[in-house]
PDB file of C-alpha atoms and ligand atoms in Angstrom:
ATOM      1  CA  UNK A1473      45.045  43.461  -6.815  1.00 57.00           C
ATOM      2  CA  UNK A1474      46.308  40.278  -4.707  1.00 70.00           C
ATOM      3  CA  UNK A1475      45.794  41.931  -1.709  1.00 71.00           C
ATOM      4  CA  UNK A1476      41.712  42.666  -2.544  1.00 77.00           C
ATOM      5  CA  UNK A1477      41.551  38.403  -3.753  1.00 77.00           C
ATOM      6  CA  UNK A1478      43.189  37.435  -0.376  1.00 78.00           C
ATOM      7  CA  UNK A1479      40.625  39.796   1.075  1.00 77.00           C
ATOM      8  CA  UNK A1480      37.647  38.291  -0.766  1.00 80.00           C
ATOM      9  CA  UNK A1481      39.238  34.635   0.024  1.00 79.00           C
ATOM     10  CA  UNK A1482      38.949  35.118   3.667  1.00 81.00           C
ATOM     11  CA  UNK A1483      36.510  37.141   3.994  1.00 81.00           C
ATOM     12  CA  UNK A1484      34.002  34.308   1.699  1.00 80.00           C
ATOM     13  CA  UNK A1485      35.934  31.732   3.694  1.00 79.00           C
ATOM     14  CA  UNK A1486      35.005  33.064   7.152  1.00 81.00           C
ATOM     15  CA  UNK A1487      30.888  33.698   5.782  1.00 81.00           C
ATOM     16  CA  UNK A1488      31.068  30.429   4.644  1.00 79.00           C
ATOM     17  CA  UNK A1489      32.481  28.783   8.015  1.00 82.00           C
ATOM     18  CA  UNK A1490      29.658  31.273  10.397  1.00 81.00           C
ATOM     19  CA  UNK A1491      26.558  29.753   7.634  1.00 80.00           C
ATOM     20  CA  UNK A1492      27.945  26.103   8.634  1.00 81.00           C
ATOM     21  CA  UNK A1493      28.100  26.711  12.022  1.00 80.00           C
ATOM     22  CA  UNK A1494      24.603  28.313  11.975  1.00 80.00           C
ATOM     23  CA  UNK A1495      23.322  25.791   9.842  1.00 84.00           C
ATOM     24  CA  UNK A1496      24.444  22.602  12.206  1.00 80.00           C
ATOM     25  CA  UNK A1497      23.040  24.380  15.503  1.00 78.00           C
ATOM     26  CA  UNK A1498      19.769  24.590  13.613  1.00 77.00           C
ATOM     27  CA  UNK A1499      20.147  20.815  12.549  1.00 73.00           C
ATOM     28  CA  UNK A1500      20.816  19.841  16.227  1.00 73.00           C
ATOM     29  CA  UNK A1501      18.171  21.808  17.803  1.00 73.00           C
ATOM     30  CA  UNK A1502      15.558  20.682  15.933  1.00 73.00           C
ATOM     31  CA  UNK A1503      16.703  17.100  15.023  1.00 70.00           C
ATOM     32  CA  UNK A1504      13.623  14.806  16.119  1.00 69.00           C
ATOM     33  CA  UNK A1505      14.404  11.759  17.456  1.00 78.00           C
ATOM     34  CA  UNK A1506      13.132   8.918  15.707  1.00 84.00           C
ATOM     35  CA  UNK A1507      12.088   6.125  17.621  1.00 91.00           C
ATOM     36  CA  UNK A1508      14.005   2.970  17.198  1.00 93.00           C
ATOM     37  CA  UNK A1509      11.675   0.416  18.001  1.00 95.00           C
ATOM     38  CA  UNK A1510       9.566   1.808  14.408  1.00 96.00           C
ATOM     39  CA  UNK A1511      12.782   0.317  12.450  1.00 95.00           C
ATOM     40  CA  UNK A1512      12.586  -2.788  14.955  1.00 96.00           C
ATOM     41  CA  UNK A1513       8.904  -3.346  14.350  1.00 96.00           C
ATOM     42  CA  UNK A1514       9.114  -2.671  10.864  1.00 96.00           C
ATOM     43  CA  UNK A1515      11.344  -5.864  10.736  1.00 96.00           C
ATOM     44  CA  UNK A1516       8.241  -7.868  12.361  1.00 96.00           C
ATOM     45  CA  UNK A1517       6.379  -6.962   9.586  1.00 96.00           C
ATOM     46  CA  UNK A1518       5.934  -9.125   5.612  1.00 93.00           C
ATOM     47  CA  UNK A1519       7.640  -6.068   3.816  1.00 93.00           C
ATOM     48  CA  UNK A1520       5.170  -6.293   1.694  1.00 90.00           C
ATOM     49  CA  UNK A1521       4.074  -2.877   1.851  1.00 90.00           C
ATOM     50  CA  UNK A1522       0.933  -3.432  -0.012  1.00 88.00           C
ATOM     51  CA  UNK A1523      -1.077  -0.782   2.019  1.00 87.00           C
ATOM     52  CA  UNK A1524      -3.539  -3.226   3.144  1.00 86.00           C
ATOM     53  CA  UNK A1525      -3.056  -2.137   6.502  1.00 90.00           C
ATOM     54  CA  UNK A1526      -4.225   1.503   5.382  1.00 88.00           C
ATOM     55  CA  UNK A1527      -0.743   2.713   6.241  1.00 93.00           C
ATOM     56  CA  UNK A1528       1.395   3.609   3.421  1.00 89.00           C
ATOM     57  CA  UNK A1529       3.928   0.668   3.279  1.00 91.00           C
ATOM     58  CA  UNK A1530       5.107  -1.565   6.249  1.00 95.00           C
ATOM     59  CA  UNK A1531       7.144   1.138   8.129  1.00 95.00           C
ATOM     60  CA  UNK A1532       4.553   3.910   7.852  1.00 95.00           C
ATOM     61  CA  UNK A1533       2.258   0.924  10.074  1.00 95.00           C
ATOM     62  CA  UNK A1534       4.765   0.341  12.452  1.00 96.00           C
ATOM     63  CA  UNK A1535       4.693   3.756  13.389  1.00 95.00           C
ATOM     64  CA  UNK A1536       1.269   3.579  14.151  1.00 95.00           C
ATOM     65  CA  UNK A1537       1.623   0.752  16.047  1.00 96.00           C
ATOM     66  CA  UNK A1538       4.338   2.306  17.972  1.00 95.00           C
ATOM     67  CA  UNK A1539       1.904   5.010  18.379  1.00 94.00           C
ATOM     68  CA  UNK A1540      -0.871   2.932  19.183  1.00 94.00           C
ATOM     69  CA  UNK A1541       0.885   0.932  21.876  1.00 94.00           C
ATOM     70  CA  UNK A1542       1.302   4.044  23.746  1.00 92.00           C
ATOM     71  CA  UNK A1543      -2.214   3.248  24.607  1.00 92.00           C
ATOM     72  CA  UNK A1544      -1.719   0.285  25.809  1.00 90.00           C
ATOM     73  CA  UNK A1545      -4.276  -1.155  23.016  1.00 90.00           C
ATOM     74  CA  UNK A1546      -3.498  -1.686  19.410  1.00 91.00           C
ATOM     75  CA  UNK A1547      -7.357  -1.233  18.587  1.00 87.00           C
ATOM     76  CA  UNK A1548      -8.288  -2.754  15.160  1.00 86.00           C
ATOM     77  CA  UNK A1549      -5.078  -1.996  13.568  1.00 92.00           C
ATOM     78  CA  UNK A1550      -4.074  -4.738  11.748  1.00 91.00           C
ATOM     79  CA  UNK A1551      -2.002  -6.294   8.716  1.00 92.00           C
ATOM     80  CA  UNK A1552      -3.753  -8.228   6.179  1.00 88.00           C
ATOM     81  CA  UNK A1553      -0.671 -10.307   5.207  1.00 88.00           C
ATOM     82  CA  UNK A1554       0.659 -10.680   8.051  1.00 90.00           C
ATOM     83  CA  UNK A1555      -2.554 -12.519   9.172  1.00 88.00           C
ATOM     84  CA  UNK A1556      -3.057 -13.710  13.193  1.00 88.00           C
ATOM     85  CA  UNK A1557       0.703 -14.392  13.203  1.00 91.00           C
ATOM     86  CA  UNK A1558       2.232 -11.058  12.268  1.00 93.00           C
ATOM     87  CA  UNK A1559       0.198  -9.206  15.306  1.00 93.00           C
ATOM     88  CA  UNK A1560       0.790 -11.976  17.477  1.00 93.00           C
ATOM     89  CA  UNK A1561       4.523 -11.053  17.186  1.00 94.00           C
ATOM     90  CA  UNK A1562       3.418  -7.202  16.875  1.00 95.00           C
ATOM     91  CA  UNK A1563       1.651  -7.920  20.106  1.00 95.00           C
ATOM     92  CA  UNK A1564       4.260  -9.764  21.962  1.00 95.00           C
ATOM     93  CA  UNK A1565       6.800  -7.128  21.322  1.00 95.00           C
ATOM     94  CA  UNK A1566       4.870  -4.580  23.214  1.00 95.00           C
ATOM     95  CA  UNK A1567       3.221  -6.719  25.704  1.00 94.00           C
ATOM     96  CA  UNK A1568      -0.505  -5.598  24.456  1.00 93.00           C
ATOM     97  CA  UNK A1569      -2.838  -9.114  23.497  1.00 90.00           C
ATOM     98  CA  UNK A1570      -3.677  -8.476  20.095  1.00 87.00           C
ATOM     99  CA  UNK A1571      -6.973 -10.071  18.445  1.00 83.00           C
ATOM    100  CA  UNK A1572      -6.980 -12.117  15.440  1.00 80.00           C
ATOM    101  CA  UNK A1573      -8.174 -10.210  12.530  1.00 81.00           C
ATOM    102  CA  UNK A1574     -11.656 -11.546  10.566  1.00 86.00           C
ATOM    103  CA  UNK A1575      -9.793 -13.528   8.177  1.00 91.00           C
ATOM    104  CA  UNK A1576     -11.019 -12.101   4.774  1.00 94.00           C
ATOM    105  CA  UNK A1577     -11.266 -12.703   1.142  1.00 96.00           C
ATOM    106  CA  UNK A1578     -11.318 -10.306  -2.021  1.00 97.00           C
ATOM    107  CA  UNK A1579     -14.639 -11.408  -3.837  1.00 98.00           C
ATOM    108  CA  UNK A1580     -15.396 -10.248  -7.394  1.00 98.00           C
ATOM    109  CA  UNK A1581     -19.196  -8.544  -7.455  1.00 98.00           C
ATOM    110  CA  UNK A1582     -20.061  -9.318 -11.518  1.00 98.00           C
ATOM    111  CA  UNK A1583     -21.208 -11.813 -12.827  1.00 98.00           C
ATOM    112  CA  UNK A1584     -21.151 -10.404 -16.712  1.00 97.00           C
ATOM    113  CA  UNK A1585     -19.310 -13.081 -18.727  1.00 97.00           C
ATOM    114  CA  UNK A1586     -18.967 -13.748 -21.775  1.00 96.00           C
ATOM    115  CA  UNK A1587     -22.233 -15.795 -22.231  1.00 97.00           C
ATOM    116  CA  UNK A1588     -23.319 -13.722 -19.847  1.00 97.00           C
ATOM    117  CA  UNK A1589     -23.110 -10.261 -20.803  1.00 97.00           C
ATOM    118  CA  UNK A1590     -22.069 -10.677 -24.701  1.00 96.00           C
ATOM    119  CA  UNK A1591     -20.134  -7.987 -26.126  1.00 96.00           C
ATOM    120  CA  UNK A1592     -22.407  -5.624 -28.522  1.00 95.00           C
ATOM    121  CA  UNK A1593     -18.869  -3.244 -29.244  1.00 95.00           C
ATOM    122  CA  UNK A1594     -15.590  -3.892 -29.566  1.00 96.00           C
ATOM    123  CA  UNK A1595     -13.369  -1.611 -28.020  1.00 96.00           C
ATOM    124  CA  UNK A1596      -9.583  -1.137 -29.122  1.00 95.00           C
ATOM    125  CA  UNK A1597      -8.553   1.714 -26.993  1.00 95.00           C
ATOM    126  CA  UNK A1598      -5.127   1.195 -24.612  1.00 96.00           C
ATOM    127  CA  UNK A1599      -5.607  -2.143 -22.554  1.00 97.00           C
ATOM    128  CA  UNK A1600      -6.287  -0.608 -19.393  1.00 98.00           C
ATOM    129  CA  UNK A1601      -9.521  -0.951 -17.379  1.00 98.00           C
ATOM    130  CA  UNK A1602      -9.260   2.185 -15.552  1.00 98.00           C
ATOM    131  CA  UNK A1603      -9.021   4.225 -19.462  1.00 97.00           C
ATOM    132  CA  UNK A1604     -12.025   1.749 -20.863  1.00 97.00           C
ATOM    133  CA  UNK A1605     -13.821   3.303 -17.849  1.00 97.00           C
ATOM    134  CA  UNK A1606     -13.638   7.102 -18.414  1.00 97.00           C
ATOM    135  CA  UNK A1607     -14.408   6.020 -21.892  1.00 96.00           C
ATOM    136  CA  UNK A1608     -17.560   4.095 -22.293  1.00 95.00           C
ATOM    137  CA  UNK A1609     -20.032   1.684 -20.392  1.00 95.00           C
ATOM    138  CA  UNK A1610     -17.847  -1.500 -21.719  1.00 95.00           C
ATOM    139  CA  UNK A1611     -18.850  -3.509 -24.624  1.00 96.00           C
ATOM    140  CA  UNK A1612     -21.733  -5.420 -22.628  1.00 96.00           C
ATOM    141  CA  UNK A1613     -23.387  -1.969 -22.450  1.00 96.00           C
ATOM    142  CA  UNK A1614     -23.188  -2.840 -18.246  1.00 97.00           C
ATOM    143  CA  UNK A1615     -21.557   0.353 -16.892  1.00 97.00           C
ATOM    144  CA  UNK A1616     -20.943  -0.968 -14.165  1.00 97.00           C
ATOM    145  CA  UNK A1617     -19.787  -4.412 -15.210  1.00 97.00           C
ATOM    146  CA  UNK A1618     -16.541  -6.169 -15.505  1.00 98.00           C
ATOM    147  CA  UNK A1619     -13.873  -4.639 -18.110  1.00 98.00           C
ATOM    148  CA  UNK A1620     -11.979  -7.066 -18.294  1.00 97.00           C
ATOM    149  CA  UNK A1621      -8.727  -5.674 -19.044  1.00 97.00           C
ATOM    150  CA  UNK A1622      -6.895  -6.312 -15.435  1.00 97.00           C
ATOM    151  CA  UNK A1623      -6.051  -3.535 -13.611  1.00 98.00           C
ATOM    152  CA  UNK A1624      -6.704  -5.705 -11.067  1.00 98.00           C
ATOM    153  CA  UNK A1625      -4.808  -8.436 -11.441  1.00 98.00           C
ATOM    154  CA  UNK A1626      -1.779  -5.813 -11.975  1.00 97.00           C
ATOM    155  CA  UNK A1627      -2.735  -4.336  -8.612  1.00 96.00           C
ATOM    156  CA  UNK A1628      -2.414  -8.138  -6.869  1.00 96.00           C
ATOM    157  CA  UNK A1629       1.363  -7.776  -6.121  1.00 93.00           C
ATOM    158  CA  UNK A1630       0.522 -11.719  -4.439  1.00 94.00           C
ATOM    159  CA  UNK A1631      -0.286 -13.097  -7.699  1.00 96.00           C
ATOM    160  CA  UNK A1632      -3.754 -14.066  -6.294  1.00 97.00           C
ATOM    161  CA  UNK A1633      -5.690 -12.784  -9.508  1.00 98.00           C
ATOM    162  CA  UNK A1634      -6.309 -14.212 -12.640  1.00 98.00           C
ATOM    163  CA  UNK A1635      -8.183 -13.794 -15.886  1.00 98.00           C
ATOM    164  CA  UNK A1636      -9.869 -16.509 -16.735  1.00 98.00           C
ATOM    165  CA  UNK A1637     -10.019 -16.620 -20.727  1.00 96.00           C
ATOM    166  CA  UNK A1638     -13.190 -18.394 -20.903  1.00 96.00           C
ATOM    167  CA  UNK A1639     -15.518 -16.409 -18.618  1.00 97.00           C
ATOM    168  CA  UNK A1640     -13.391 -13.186 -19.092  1.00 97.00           C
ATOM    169  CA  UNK A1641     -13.745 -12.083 -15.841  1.00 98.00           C
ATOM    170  CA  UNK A1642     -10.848 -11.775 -12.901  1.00 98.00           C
ATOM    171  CA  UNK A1643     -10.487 -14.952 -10.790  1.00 98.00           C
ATOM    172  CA  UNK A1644      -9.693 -14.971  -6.950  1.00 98.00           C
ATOM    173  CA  UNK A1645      -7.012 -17.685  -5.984  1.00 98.00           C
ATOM    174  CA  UNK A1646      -8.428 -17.768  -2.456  1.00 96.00           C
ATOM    175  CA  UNK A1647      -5.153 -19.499  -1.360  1.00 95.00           C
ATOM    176  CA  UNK A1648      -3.079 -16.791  -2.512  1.00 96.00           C
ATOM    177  CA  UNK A1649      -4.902 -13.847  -1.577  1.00 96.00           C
ATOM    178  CA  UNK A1650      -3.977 -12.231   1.544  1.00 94.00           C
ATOM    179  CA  UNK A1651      -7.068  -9.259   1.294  1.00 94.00           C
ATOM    180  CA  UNK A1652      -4.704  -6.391   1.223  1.00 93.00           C
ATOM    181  CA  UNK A1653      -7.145  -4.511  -0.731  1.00 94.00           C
ATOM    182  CA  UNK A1654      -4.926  -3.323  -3.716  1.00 94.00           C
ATOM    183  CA  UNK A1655      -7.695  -4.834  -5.975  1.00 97.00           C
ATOM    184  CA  UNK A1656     -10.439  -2.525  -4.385  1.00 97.00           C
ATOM    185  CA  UNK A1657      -8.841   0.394  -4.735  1.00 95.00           C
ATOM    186  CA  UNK A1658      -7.537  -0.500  -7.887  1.00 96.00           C
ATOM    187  CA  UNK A1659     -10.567  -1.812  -9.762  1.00 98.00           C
ATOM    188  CA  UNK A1660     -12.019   1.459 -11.565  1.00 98.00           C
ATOM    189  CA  UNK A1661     -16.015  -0.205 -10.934  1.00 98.00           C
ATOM    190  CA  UNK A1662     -15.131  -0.786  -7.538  1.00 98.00           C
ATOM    191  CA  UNK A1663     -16.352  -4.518  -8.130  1.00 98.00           C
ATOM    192  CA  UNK A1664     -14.038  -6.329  -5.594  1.00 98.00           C
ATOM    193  CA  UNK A1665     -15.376  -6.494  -2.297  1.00 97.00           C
ATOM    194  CA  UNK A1666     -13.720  -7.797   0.420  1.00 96.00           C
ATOM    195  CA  UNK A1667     -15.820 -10.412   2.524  1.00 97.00           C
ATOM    196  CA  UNK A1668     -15.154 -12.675   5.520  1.00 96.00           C
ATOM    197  CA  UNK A1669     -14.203 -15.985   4.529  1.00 95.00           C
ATOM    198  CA  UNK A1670     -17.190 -17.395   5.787  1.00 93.00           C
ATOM    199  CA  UNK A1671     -17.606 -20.356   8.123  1.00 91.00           C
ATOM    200  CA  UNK A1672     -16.132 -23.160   7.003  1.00 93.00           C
ATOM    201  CA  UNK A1673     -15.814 -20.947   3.389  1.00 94.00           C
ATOM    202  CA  UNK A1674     -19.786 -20.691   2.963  1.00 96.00           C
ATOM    203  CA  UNK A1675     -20.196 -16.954   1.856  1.00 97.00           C
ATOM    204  CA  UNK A1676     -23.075 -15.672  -0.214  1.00 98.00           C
ATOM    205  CA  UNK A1677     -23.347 -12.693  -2.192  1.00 98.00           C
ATOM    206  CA  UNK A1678     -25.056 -10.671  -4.482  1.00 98.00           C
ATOM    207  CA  UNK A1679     -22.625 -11.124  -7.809  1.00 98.00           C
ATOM    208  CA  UNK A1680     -23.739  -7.457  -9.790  1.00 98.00           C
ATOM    209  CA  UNK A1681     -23.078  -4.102  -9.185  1.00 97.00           C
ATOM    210  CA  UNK A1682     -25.918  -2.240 -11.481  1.00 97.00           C
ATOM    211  CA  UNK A1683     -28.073  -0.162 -10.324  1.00 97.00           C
ATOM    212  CA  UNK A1684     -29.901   0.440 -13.380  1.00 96.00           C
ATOM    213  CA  UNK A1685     -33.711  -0.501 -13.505  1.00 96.00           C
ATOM    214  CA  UNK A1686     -34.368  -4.516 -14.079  1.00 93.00           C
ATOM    215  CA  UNK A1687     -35.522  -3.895 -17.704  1.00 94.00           C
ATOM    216  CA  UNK A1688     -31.949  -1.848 -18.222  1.00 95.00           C
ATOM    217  CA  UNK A1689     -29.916  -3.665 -16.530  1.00 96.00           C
ATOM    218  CA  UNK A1690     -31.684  -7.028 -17.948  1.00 95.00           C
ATOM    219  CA  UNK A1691     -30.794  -5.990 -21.494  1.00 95.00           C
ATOM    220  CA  UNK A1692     -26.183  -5.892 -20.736  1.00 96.00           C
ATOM    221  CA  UNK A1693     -26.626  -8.876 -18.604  1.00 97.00           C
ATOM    222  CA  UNK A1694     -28.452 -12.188 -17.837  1.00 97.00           C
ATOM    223  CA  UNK A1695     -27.506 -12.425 -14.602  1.00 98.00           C
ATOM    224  CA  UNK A1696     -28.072  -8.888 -13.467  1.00 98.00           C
ATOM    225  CA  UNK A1697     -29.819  -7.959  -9.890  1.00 98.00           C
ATOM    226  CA  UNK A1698     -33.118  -6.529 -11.200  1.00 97.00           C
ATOM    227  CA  UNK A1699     -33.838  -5.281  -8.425  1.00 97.00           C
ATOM    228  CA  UNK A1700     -37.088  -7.148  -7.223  1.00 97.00           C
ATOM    229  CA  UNK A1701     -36.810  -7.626  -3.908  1.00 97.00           C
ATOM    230  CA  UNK A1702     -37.630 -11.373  -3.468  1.00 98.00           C
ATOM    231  CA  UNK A1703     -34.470 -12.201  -2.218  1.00 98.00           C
ATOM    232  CA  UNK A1704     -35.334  -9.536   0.880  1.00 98.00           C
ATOM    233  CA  UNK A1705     -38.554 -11.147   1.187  1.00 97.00           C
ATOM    234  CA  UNK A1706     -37.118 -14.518   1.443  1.00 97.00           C
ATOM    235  CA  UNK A1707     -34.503 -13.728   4.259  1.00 97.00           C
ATOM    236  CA  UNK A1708     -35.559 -15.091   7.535  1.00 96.00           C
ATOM    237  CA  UNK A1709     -37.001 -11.856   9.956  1.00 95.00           C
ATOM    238  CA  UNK A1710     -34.857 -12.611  12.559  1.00 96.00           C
ATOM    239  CA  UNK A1711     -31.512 -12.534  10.109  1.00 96.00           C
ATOM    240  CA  UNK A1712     -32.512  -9.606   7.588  1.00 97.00           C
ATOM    241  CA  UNK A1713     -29.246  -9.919   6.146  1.00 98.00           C
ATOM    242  CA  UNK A1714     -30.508  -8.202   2.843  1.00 98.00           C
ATOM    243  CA  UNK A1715     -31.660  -4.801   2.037  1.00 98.00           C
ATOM    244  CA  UNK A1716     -31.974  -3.184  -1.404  1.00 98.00           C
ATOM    245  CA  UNK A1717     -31.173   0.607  -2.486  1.00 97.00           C
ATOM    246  CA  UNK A1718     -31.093   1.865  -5.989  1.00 96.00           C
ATOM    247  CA  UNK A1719     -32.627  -1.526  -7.769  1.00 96.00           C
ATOM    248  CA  UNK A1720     -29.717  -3.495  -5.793  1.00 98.00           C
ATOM    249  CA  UNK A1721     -29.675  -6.256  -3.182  1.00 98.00           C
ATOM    250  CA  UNK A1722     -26.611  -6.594  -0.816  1.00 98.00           C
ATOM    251  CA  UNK A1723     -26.093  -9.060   1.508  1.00 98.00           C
ATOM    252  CA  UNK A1724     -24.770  -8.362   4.669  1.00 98.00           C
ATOM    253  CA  UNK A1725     -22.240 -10.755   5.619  1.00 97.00           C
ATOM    254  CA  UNK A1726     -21.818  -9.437   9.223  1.00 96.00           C
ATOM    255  CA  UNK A1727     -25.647 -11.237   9.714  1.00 97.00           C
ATOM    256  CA  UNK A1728     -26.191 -13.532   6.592  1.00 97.00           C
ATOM    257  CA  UNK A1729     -25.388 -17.420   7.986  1.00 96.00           C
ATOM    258  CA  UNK A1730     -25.387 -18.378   4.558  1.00 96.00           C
ATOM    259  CA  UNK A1731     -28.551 -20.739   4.448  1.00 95.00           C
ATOM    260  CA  UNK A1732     -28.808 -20.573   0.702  1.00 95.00           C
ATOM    261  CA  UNK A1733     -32.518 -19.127   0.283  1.00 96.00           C
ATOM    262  CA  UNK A1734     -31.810 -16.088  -1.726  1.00 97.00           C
ATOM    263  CA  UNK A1735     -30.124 -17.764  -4.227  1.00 97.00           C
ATOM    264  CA  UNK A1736     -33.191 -20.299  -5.109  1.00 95.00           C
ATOM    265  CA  UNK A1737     -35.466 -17.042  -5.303  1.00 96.00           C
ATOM    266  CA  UNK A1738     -33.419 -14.916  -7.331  1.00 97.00           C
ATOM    267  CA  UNK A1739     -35.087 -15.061 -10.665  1.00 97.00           C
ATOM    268  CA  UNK A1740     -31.869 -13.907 -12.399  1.00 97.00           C
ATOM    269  CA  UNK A1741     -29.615 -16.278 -10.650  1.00 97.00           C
ATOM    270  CA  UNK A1742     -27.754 -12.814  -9.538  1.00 98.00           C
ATOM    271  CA  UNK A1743     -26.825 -14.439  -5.663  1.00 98.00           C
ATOM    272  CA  UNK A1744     -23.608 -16.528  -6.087  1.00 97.00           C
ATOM    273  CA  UNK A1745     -22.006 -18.968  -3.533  1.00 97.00           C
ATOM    274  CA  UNK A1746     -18.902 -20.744  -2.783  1.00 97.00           C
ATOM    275  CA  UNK A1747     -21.529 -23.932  -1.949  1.00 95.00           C
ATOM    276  CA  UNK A1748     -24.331 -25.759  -3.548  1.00 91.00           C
ATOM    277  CA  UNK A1749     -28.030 -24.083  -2.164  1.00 85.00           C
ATOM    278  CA  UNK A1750     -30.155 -26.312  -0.593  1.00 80.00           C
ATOM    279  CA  UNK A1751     -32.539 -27.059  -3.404  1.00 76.00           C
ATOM    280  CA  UNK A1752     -36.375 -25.822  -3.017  1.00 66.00           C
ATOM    281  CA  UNK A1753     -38.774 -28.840  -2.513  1.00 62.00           C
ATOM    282  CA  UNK A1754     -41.251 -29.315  -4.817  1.00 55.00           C
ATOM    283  CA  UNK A1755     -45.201 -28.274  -4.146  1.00 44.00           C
TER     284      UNK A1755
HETATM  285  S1  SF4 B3094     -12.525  -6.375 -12.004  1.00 80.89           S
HETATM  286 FE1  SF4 B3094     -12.181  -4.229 -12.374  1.00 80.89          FE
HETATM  287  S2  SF4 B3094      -9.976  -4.055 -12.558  1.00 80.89           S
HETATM  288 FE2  SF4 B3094     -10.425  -6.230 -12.757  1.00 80.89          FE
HETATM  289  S3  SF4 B3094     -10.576  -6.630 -14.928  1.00 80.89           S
HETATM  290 FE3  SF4 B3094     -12.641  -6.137 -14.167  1.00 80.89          FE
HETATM  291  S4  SF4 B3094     -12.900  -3.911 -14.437  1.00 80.89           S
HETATM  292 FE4  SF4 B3094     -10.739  -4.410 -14.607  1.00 80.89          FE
HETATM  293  S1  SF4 B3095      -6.837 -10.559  -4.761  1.00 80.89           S
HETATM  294 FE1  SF4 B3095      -7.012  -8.399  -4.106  1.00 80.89          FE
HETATM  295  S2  SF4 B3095      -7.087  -8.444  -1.866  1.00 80.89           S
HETATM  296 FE2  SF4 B3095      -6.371 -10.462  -2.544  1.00 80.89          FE
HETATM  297  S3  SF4 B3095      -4.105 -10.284  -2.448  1.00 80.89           S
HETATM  298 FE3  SF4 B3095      -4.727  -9.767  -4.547  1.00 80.89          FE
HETATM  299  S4  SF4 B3095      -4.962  -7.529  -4.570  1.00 80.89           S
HETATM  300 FE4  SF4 B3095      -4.902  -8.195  -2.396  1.00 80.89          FE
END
C-alpha cells in the first residue's frame, strides 16, 4: 500500500516538474519584449489618462508615440493636457520637431435655459442625463436640448464644468479645461463641441442642436436655430463659413474669422459669442 503512494508521489512529482519545465520554455520563447522607452515616455506624459489623446490612458499613447517615432514623424498625435509643452518634451526625447496642437476649447451647443426653454414636465427618474435620454425628449420638449443632470460635469475629471443653477445648463471654466474630450463623449445629446479657442478668444457658434422644423423646434425653445438660412446668406462669399443641413446652421470655425454678422441676423438670437457683435447701423 506504501509502496503504490511512494509510486504515485514520484511519479505526480516528476509530471509536475516536466509541465514546469514545458511551461517556462513556452514563457521564454514567446516572451515579447516590451520596449522600455514606452514606460520612459509614459513618465513625460500628465498621467492624466483622460483619453483625450484617443489612446486609452497615458501609457497606451506613449506606445503610439513610440510607434510613431519609428517614422521619424509624430503626425497629429497629440495630448490635449499636456498642451505645446508635453510634445515639446515628447518631441525632444526622440529628436522629431513636434507642432503645437490648435489650442482648443469644449463649447456647450444649447442654448435651452430655464427662461429659455421652460420646463412643461417634471421628470423624477434617477439623476442621470444619459437615463433622462433613453427616456423622454427632456422636460423642455427639446430632444435634443440640454438635460441638465451632469453627466458631463462627472465626465470633467479637471473640474472645468459646472452647473450653473440659474440658467441650468453646464458651464465651461475655459481656464480649467484642457479639451480632453471626456465631455463629448460623455454628453448623451452630443452637445459639447470642441472648438479652437479663437483668436484672441473670439469664437462664434451656432448655440442649438435641433433639427426639428422652425415651428417645432420654436415651440421647446426661444432661442432655437429655425432653420432659415439668413445667417448663410449673410456670411461674406469669400468666407462661407456657414452651411445648413436638416433645419440647422453650423459654423465652421476652420473659415469663420468671427466678424459678428450672423449673430445680428439670426432672428432667434440662436448664434452665440464669447464677444459683443458689431451692432447693425441703422437705415
Ligand atoms: S450637456 Fe449633456 S451631459 Fe451635460 S448636463 Fe446637459 S445633457 Fe447632461
Ligand atoms: S470641459 Fe470637457 S473637454 Fe474640457 S476638460 Fe472638462 S471634460 Fe475635458
Amino acid at each position: 500500500m506504501s509502496l503504490t503512494i511512494l509510486f504515485s508521489v514520484i511519479t505526480l512529482g516528476i509530471l509536475a516538474i516536466l509541465f514546469a519545465s514545458i511551461l517556462y520554455g513556452a514563457a521564454k520563447k514567446f516572451a515579447v519584449e516590451e520596449d522600455p522607452r514606452i514606460d520612459e515616455v509614459t513618465e513625460l506624459l500628465p498621467g492624466a489618462n483622460c483619453g483625450g489623446c484617443g489612446f486609452p490612458g497615458c501609457r497606451g499613447f506613449a506606445e503610439a508615440l513610440v510607434g510613431a517615432s519609428e517614422s521619424g514623424d509624430l503626425g497629429t498625435l497629440a495630448c490635449p493636457p499636456g498642451g505645446a509643452d508635453t510634445m515639446a518634451k515628447v518631441g525632444e526625447y526622440f529628436g522629431i520637431e513636434t507642432k503645437a496642437p490648435e489650442p482648443k476649447v469644449a463649447v456647450l451647443r444649447c442654448g435651452g435655459s430655464c427662461g429659455n426653454a421652460p420646463a412643461k414636465t417634471k421628470y423624477e427618474g434617477p439623476s442621470s442625463c444619459a437615463v433622462a435620454h433613453s427616456l423622454f425628449a427632456g422636460e423642455s420638449g427639446c430632444p435634443s436640448g440640454c438635460l441638465g443632470l451632469g453627466d458631463c460635469v462627472s465626465a470633467c475629471t479637471f473640474g472645468a464644468l459646472s452647473i450653473n443653477s440659474e440658467t441650468g445648463l453646464p458651464e465651461v471654466n475655459e481656464e480649467k479645461c484642457t479639451a480632453c474630450g471626456a465631455c463629448v463623449t460623455d454628453c448623451p445629446r452630443k452637445l459639447f463641441e470642441l472648438r479652437p479657442t479663437g483668436r484672441k478668444g473670439r469664437r462664434v457658434w451656432v448655440n442649438c442642436q435641433n433639427v426639428e422644423k422652425g415651428a417645432a423646434s420654436r415651440k421647446s425653445c426661444t432661442v432655437s436655430c429655425i432653420g432659415c438660412g439668413k445667417c448663410v446668406k449673410t456670411c461674406p462669399e469669400k468666407i462661407s463659413a456657414i452651411t445648413l443641413e436638416n433645419n440647422l446652421a453650423y459654423i465652421d470655425p476652420a473659415k469663420c474669422i468671427a466678424c459678428g454678422l450672423c449673430i445680428n441676423v439670426c432672428p432667434t438670437g440662436a448664434i452665440s459669442a464669447t464677444f459683443e457683435p458689431p451692432q447693425r447701423k441703422n437705415a
